[in-house]
Structures are given as structure tokens and as C-alpha cells.
Short mmCIF file of C-alpha atoms and ligand atoms in Angstrom, two decimals:
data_model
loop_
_atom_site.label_atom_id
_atom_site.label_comp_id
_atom_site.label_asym_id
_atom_site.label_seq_id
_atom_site.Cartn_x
_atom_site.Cartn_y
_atom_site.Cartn_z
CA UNK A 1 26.59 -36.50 -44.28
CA UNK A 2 27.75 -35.73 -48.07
CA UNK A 3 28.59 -32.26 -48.94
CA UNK A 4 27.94 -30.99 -52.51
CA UNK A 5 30.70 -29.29 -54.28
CA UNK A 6 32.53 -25.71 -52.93
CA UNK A 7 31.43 -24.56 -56.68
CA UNK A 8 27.69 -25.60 -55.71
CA UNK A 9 25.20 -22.84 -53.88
CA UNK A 10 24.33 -25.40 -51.69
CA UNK A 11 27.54 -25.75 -50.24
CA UNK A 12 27.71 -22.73 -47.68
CA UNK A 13 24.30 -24.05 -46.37
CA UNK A 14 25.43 -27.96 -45.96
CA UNK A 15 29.20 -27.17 -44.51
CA UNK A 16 26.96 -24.83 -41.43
CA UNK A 17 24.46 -28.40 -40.67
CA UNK A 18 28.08 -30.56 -40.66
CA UNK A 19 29.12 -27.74 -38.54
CA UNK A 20 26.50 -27.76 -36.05
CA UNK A 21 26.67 -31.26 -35.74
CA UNK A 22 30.02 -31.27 -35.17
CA UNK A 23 30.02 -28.63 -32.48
CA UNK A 24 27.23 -29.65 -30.12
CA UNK A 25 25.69 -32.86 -29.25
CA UNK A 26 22.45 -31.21 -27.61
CA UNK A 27 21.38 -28.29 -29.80
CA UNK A 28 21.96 -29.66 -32.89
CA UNK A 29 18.91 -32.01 -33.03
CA UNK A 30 16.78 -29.60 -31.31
CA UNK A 31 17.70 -27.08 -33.85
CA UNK A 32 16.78 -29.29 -36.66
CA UNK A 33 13.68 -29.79 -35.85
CA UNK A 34 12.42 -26.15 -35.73
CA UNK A 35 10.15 -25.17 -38.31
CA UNK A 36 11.62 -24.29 -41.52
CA UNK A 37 11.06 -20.35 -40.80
CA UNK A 38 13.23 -20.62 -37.73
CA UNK A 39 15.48 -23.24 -38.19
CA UNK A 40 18.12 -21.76 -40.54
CA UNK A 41 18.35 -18.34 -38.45
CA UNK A 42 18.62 -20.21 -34.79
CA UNK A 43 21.18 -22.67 -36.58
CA UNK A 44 23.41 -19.94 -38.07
CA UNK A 45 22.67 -17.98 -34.25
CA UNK A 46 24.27 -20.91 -32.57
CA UNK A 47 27.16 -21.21 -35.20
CA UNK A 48 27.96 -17.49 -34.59
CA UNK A 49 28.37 -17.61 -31.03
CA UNK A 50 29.93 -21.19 -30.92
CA UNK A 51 32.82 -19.14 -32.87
CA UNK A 52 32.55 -16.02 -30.58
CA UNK A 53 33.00 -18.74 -27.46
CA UNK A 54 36.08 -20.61 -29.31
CA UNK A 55 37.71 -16.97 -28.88
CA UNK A 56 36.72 -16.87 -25.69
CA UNK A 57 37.75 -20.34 -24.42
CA UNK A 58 41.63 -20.16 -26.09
CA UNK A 59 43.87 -19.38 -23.28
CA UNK A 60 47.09 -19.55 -25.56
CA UNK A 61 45.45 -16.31 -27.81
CA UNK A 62 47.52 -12.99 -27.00
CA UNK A 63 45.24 -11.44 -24.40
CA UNK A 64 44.98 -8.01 -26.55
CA UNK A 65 44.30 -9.66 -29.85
CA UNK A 66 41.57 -11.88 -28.42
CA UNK A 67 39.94 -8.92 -27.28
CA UNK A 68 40.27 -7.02 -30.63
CA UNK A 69 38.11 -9.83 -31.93
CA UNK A 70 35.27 -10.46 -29.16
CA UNK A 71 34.40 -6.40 -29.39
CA UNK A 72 34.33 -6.64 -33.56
CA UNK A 73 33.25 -10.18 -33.83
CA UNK A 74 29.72 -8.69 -34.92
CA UNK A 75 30.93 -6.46 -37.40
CA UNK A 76 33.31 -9.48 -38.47
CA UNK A 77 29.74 -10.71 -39.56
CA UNK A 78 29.85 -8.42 -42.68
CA UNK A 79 33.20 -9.25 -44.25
CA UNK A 80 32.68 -12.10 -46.94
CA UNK A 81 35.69 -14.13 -46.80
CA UNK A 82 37.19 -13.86 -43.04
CA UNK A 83 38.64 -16.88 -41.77
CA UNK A 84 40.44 -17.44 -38.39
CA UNK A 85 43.39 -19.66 -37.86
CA UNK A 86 44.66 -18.11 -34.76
CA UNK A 87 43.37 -20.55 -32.39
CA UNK A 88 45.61 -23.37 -30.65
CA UNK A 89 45.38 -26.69 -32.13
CA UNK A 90 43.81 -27.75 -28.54
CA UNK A 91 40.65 -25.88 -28.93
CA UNK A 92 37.98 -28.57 -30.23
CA UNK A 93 35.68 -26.31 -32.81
CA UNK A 94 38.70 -24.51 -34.58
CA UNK A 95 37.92 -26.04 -37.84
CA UNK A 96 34.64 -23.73 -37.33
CA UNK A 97 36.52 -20.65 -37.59
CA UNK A 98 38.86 -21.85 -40.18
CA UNK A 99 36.10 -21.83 -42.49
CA UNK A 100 33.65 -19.45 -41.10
CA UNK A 101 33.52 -17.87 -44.13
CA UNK A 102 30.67 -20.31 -44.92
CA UNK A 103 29.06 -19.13 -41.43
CA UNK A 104 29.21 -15.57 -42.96
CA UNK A 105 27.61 -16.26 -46.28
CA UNK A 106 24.35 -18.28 -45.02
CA UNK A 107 24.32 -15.00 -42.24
CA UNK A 108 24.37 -12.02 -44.87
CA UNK A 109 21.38 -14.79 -46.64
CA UNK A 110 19.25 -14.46 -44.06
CA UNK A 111 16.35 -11.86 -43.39
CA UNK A 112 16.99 -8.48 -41.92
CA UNK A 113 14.93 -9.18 -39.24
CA UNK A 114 16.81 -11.78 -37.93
CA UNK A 115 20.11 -10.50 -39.04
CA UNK A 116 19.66 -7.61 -36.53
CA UNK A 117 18.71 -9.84 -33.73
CA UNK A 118 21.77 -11.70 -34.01
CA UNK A 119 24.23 -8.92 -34.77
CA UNK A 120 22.66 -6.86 -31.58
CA UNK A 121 23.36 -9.88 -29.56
CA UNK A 122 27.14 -10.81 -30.77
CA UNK A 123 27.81 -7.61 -29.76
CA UNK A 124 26.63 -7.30 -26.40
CA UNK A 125 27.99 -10.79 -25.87
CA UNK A 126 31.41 -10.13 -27.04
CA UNK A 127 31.90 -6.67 -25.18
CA UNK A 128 30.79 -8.75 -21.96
CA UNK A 129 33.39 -11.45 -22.72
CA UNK A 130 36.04 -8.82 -23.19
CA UNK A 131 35.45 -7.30 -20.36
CA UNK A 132 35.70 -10.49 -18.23
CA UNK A 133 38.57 -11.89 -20.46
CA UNK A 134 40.62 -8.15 -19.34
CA UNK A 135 40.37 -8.08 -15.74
CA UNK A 136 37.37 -8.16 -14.40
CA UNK A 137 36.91 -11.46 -12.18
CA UNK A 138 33.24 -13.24 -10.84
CA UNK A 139 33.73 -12.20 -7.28
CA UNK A 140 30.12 -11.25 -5.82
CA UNK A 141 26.99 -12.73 -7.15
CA UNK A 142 26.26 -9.52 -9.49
CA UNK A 143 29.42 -10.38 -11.30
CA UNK A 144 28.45 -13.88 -11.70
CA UNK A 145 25.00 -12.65 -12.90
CA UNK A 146 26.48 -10.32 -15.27
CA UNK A 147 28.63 -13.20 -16.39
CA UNK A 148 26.03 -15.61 -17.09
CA UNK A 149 23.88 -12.32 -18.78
CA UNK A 150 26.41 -12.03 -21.70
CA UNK A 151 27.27 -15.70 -22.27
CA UNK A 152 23.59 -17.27 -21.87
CA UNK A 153 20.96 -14.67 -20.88
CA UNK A 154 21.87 -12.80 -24.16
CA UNK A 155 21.09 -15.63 -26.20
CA UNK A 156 17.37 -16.34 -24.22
CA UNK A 157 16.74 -12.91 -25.08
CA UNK A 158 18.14 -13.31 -28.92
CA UNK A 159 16.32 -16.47 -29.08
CA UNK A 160 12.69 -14.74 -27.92
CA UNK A 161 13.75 -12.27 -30.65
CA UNK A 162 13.84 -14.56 -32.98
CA UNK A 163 10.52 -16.07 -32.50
CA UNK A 164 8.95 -13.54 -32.10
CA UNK A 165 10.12 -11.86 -35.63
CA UNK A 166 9.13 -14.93 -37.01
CA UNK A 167 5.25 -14.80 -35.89
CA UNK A 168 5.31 -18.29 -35.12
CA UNK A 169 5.59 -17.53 -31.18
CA UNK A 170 3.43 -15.48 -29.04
CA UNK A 171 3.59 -12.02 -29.01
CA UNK A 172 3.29 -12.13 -25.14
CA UNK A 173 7.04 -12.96 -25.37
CA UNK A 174 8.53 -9.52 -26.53
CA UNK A 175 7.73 -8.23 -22.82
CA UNK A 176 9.27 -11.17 -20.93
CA UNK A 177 13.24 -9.92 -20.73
CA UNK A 178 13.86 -10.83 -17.54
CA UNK A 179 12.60 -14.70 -17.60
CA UNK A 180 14.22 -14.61 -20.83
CA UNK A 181 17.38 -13.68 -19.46
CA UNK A 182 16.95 -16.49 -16.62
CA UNK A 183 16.18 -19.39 -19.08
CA UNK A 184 19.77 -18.58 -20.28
CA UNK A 185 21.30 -18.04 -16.80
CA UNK A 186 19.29 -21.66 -15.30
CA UNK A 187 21.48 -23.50 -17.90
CA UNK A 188 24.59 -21.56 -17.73
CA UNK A 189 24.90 -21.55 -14.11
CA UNK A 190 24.48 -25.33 -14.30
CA UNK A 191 27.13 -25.62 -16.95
CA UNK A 192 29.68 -23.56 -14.94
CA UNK A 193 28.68 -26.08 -11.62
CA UNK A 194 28.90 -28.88 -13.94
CA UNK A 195 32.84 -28.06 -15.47
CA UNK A 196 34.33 -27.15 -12.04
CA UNK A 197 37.55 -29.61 -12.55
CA UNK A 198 38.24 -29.14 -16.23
CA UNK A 199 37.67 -24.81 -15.72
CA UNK A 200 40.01 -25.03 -12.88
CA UNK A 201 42.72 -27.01 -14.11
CA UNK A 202 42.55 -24.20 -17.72
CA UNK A 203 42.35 -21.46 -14.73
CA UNK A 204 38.78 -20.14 -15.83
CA UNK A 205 36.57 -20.95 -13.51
CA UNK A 206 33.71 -19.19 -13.10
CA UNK A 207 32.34 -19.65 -9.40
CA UNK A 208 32.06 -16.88 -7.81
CA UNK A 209 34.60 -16.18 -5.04
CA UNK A 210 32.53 -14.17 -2.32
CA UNK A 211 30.84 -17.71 -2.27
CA UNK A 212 33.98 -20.30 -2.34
CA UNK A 213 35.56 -18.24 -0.20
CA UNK A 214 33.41 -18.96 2.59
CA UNK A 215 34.20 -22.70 2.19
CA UNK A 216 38.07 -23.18 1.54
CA UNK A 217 40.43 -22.69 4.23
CA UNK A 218 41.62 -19.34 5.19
CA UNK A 219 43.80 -18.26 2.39
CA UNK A 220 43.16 -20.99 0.33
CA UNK A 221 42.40 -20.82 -3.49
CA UNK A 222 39.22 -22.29 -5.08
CA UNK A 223 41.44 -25.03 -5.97
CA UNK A 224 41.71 -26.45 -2.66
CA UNK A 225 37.77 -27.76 -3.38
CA UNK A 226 39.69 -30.42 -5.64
CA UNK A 227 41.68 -31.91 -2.24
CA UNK A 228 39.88 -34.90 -1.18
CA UNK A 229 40.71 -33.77 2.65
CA UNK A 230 38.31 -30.76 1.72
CA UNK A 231 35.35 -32.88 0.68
CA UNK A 232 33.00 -31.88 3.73
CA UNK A 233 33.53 -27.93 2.34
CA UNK A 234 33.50 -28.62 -0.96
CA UNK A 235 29.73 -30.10 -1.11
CA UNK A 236 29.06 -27.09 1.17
CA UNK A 237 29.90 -24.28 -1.53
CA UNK A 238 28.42 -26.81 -4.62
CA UNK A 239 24.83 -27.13 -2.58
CA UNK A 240 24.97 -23.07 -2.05
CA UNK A 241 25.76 -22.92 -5.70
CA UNK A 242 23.01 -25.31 -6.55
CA UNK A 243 20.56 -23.53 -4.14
CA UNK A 244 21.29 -20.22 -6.01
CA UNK A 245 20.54 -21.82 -9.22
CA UNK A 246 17.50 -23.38 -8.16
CA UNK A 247 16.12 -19.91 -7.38
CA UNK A 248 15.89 -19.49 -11.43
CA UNK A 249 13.66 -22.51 -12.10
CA UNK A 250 10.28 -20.78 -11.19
CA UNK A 251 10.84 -18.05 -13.88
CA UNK A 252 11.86 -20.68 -16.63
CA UNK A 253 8.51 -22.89 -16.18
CA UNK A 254 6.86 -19.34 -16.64
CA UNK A 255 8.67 -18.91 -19.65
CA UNK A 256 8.11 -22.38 -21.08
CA UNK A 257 4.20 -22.10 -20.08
CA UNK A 258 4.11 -19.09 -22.52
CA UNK A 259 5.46 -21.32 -25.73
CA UNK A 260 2.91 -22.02 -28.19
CA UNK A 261 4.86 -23.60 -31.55
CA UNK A 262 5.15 -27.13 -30.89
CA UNK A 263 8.72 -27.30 -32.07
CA UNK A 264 9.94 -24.37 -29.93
CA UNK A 265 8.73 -25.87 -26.96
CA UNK A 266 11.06 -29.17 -27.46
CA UNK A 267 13.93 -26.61 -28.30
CA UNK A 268 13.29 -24.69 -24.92
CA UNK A 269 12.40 -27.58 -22.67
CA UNK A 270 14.92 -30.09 -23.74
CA UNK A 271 18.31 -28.29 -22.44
CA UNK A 272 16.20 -27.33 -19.82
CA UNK A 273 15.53 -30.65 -18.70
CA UNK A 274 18.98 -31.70 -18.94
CA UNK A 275 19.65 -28.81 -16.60
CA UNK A 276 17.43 -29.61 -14.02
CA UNK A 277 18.22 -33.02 -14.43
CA UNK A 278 21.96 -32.21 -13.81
CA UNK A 279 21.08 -30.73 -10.69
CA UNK A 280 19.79 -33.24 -9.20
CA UNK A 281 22.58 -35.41 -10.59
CA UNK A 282 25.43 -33.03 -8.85
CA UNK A 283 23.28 -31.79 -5.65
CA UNK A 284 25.77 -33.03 -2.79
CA UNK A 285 27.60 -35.44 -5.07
CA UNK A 286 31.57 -35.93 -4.16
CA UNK A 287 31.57 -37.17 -8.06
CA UNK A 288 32.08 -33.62 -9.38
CA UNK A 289 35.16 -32.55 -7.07
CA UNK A 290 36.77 -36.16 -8.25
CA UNK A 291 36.31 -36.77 -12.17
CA UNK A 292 35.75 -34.56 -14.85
CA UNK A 293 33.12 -35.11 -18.14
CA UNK A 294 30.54 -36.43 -15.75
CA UNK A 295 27.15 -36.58 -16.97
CA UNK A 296 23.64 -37.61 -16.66
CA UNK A 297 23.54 -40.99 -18.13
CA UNK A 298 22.29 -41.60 -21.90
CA UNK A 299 19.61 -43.22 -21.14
CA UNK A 300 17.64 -40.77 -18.75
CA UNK A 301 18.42 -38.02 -21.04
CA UNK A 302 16.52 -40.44 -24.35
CA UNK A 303 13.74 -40.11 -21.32
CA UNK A 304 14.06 -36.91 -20.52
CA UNK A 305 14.01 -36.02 -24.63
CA UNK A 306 10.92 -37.94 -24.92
CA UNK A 307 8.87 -36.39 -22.22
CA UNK A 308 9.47 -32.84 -23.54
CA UNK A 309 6.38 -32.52 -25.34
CA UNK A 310 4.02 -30.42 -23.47
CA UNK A 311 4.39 -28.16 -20.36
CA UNK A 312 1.92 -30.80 -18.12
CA UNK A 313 4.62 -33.29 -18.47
CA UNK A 314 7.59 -30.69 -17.89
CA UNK A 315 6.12 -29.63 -15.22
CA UNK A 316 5.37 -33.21 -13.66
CA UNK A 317 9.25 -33.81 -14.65
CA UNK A 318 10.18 -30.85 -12.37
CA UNK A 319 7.69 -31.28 -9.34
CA UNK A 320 9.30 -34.78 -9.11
CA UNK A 321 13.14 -33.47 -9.06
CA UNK A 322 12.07 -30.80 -6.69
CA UNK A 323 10.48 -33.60 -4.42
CA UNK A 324 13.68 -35.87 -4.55
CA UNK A 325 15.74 -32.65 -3.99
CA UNK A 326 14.65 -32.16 -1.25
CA UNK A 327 14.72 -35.74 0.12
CA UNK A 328 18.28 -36.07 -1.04
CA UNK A 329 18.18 -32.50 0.97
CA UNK A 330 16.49 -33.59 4.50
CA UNK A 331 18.42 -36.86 4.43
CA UNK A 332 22.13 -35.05 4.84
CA UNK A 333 21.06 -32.82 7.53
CA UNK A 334 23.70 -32.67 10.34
CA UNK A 335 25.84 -34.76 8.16
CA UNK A 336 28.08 -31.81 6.95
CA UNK A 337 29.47 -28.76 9.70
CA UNK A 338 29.95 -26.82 6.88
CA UNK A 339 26.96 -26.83 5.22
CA UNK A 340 24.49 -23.06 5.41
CA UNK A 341 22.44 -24.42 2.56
CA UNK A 342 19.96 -26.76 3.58
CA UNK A 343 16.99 -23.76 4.13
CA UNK A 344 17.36 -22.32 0.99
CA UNK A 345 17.04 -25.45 -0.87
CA UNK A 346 14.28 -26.67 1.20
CA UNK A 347 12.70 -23.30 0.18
CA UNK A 348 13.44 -23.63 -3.54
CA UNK A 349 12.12 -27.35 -3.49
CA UNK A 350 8.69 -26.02 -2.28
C1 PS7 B 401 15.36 -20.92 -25.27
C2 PS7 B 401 14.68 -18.67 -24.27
C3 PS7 B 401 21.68 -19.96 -30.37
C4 PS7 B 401 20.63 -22.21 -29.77
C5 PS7 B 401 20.13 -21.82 -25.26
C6 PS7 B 401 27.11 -21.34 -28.47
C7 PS7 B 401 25.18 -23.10 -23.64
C8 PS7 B 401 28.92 -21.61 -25.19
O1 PS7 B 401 30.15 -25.55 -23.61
O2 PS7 B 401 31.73 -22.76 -20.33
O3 PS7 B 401 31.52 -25.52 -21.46
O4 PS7 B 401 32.53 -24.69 -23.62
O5 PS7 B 401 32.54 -21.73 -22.50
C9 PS7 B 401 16.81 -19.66 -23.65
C10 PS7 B 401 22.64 -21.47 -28.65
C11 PS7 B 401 21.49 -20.45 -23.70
C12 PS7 B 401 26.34 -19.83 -26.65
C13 PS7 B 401 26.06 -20.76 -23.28
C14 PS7 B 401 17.89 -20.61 -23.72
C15 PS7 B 401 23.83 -20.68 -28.46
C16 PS7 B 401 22.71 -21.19 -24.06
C17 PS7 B 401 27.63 -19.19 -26.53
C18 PS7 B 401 19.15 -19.84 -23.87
C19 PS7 B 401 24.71 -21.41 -27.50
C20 PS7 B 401 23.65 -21.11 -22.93
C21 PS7 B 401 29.86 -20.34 -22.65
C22 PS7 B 401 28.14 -19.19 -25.11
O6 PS7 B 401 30.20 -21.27 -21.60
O7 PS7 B 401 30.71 -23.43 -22.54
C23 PS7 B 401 15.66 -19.76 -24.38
C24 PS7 B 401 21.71 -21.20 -29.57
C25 PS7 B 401 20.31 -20.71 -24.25
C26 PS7 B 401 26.08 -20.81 -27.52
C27 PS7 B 401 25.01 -21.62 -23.31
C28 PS7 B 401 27.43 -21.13 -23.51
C29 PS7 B 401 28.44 -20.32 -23.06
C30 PS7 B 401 28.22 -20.54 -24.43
P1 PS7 B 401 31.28 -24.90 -22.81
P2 PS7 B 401 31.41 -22.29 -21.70
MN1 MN B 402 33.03 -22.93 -24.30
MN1 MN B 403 33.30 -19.77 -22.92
MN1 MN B 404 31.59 -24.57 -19.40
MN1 MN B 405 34.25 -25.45 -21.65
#
């Protein structure tokens, strides 16, 4: 789309929409259709921490400087005018914080409400990142928990914030911080399954090792998953990893149940569905140890998109996934030696 002139008011507001399209292919049309209340504050939300991630993601940033900016990024929020040209030409939203100065502006527009929603969360999200970028590693599952807290279970709980403050949601929602916290961690955990080969060939992956250490050869790295001789082991520690995730699922159709505004339902549901849909797509598949940008196809995600509307259909959606799950489940029993796995997912799928 056109954008007016720099010298016009309207241009901080248009350059954040070409922003957000440019960024994300999911969130960007969900965002867009939130009511008018929300949609400006969730849109200038996901611009925020879309820069706070590029800083994360940029392994050729000096490790002390990248910190210096995840712990101020929220106070960064406040000075008219900062740009950021730090980043590697490699990084694929750079341009975002080359002019987030425009990010800034539309941020110090909004209300106060909402500005202290996102500032709280930026934050706690950057601190976490910080700490993770300096040292500490996802060994055990609390790490990897903790993890997925500050870069996705943060912004369920910012999110629920925000519609609450903006009395179009149900009040019922201010209490609900901890299936808050797993609507973020469902799709995060799925993401980090998901990018195994392209995390592990920037070396920042993000399974945890008390769990992939029980499936590579003794002394082996996680790397050794990517070995086609090490297929058997491989699907092993992905279907533990996807039983783990699965766990989350009952706490985000609670969640969802609670939604009331039409178009925050479709904004919750819809990556959501792509999750759970992804799951299914990578349960026991050799596909994600052999090529990387693997996806759900277009066309089940259109579906997907337009069954979204109400929880009765979500929830068909799911009880169907859970019943091929666990089909897809039964029928590799005995198949793999080094599979644990198959209980826990027969337990999640009922
Ligand atoms: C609705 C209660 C503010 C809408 C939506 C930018 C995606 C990017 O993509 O591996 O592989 O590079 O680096 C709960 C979104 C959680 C987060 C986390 C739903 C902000 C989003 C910054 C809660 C999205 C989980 C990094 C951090 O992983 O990613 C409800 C809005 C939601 C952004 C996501 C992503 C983390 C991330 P990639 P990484
Ligand atoms: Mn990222
Ligand atoms: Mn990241
Ligand atoms: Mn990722
Ligand atoms: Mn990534």
C-alpha cells in the first residue's frame, strides 16, 4: 500500500501497518481485524517486540551491546527519534529498527493504559532474553519453561492485559495468568519444534538438553538429530517434545472458551490452530530432521482460518487432531526402540 508523505501526521501510523505486514504473514491479518479500540495498541505491541526479537535473533551483534539493549529496550520506548542500524544485513526485519522511530511515535500516541501494559511486558521480556542470550542455556524443562515465559507467555499475559483495559473482553480474564501464560508457551514450544534445522545450523536452538540428551549417542551434540543414521532417535526426542507440548492444549481451549469479542476470538484461535495443526503435521515426521521452512500447506491453513469462528468448531477442530494423534500414535508402536513417548501422548490425546 501507498504511504502519505513523512511531512503528513498520517505517516507514523501507515509506515507501522506496511511494517506489520512486512514482518509477519500470520498476525498481521488477525491484527487488522480487531476492533478499532484494540487494533492500533496490539499492532504497535507486536511491532515492539518484533524489534526486541530482531535483537535477540542477530548472532553477529557484540554479545555485551546486545544485552545493553534487550534490558533498556522498554525505556528505549520513550526516546522520540531512536533508530537502530546495528543489525547484520542478514537479519530479515532490520528495516524495522532502522526506522523505529515511527514505532515510537504511534507508542507515546497511545493510551496510558495500554502504554503500561506494553512497557511492563518489554521489560520482563527483554531481561529474560538477556539472561538467556549471557549464559544461561535450556537444559531442564524449567529452563525451557522459563524460556518460552519471556518470549511468548509474556505476550498471552500482555495480550489479556490489553483486552481487558479495553472493556471489550471479559473481566473473568484478569485472573487467568497461568492459561494465559500457556496460550503463549502452546505456540512457542511449537515454533521452537518447528525451526529445529535452521536454529541449529545459527547455533540457537532451543530444545532442551536434559531431553535430547536422552536420545543422541553418548557424547553426542543435539546436532547429531540432523544425521540421517540417527533417524530412529531423532523422532524419539521430537514425539517427547510434542507430548510435552500437547500437555498445554487443555488450558488454551479453557482460555479460548472464556473469549467473548468476536474479533478476539479469531485473533486467539487462529495461531492456535496453526499450532495444533503443526503438531499433527510434525508428530513422528522424518520431514523436520531433513528440510527446513516446512509448513502446513496453504490450503489447510485458508481451512483452518475459516473455521475459527466460534469455540464449538475449535473445539471439533481439536477433538479431531487429538483423535488422528493418536492413530498416527497407536499405529508406530514397536516400530521405534527408542521411543518412551507413546503413553504420554496416548494420555494427552484423551
Ligand atoms: C492470544 C492470550 C503482540 C500479537 C501471540 C513478535 C510468536 C518472535 O518467528 O524463534 O522463529 O523468529 O525468535 C496468547 C505478538 C504469543 C513476539 C513469540 C497468544 C507478538 C506469540 C516476540 C500469545 C509476537 C508467541 C521468539 C517473540 O521466537 O521466532 C493469547 C503480538 C502469543 C512477537 C511468539 C516469538 C518469539 C517471538 P521466529 P523466535
Ligand atoms: Mn525470531
Ligand atoms: Mn528470538
Ligand atoms: Mn523460531
Ligand atoms: Mn527464527
Amino acid at each position: 500500500d501507498s504511504v502519505p508523505p513523512r511531512s503528513s501526521s498520517d505517516y507514523n501510523r501507515a509506515m507501522c501497518y506496511y511494517f506489520l505486514n512486512f514482518t509477519s504473514r500470520s498476525f498481521a491479518r488477525v491484527i487488522q481485524e480487531l476492533d478499532a479500540e484494540l487494533r492500533h495498541p496490539v499492532c504497535i505491541f507486536y511491532l515492539v517486540l518484533r524489534g526486541l526479537d530482531t535483537v535477540e535473533d542477530d548472532m553477529t551483534l557484540p554479545l555485551d551491546r546486545k544485552v545493553e539493549v534487550l534490558r533498556s529496550f522498554w525505556q528505549i520506548l520513550e526516546k522520540r527519534g531512536w533508530t537502530f542500524t546495528e543489525n547484520g544485513p542478514q537479519e530479515k526485519d532490520r528495516v524495522l529498527l532502522v526506522d523505529f522511530d515511527v514505532v515510537i511515535e504511534e507508542f507515546l500516541g497511545l493510551k496510558e493504559k495500554y502504554r503500561e501494559v506494553i512497557a511492563d511486558i518489554t521489560k520482563r521480556m527483554g531481561a529474560g532474553m538477556a539472561d538467556f542470550v549471557s549464559g544461561k542455556k535450556v537444559v531442564t524443562l524449567d529452563d525451557y519453561n522459563l524460556y518460552t515465559h519471556y518470549v511468548a507467555g509474556l505476550v498471552g499475559l500482555g495480550l489479556t492485559g490489553l483486552f481487558v483495559a479495553s472493556g471489550l473482553e471479559n473481566p473473568k480474564l484478569e485472573n487467568q495468568d497461568k492459561i494465559a501464560n500457556e496460550m503463549g508457551l502452546f505456540l512457542q514450544k511449537v515454533n521452537i519444534l518447528k525451526d529445529f534445522l535452521t536454529d541449529v545450523k545459527e547455533g540457537r536452538l532451543f530444545w532442551p538438553q536434559a531431553v535430547w540428551e536422552l536420545y543422541v549417542p553418548k557424547g553426542a551434540g543435539v546436532e547429531a538429530l540432523a544425521k540421517p543414521e540417527n533417524l530412529d532417535r531423532a523422532l524419539a526426542c521430537l514425539n517427547h517434545l510434542c507430548a510435552d507440548a500437547l500437555d498445554l492444549v487443555p488450558s488454551c481451549l479453557d482460555y479460548m472458551s472464556l473469549l467473548k469479542n468476536q474479533s478476539v476470538f479469531q485473533f486467539a484461535a487462529i495461531p492456535q490452530l496453526m499450532a495444533i495443526a503443526t503438531i499433527h503435521h510434525f508428530f513422528n515426521n522424518p520431514l523436520l530432521f531433513q528440510q527446513s521452512g516446512n509448513k502446513i500447506r496453504r490450503g489447510l491453513a485458508v481451512k483452518l482460518i475459516e473455521q475459527s469462528t466460534d469455540i464449538e468448531s475449535v473445539k471439533r477442530i481439536y477433538y479431531n487432531y487429538a483423535l488422528s494423534i493418536n492413530d498416527k500414535n497407536g499405529r508406530r508402536v514397536g516400530t521405534n526402540p527408542y521411543d518412551e513417548s507413546f503413553l504420554r501422548v496416548s494420555l494427552a490425546c484423551s
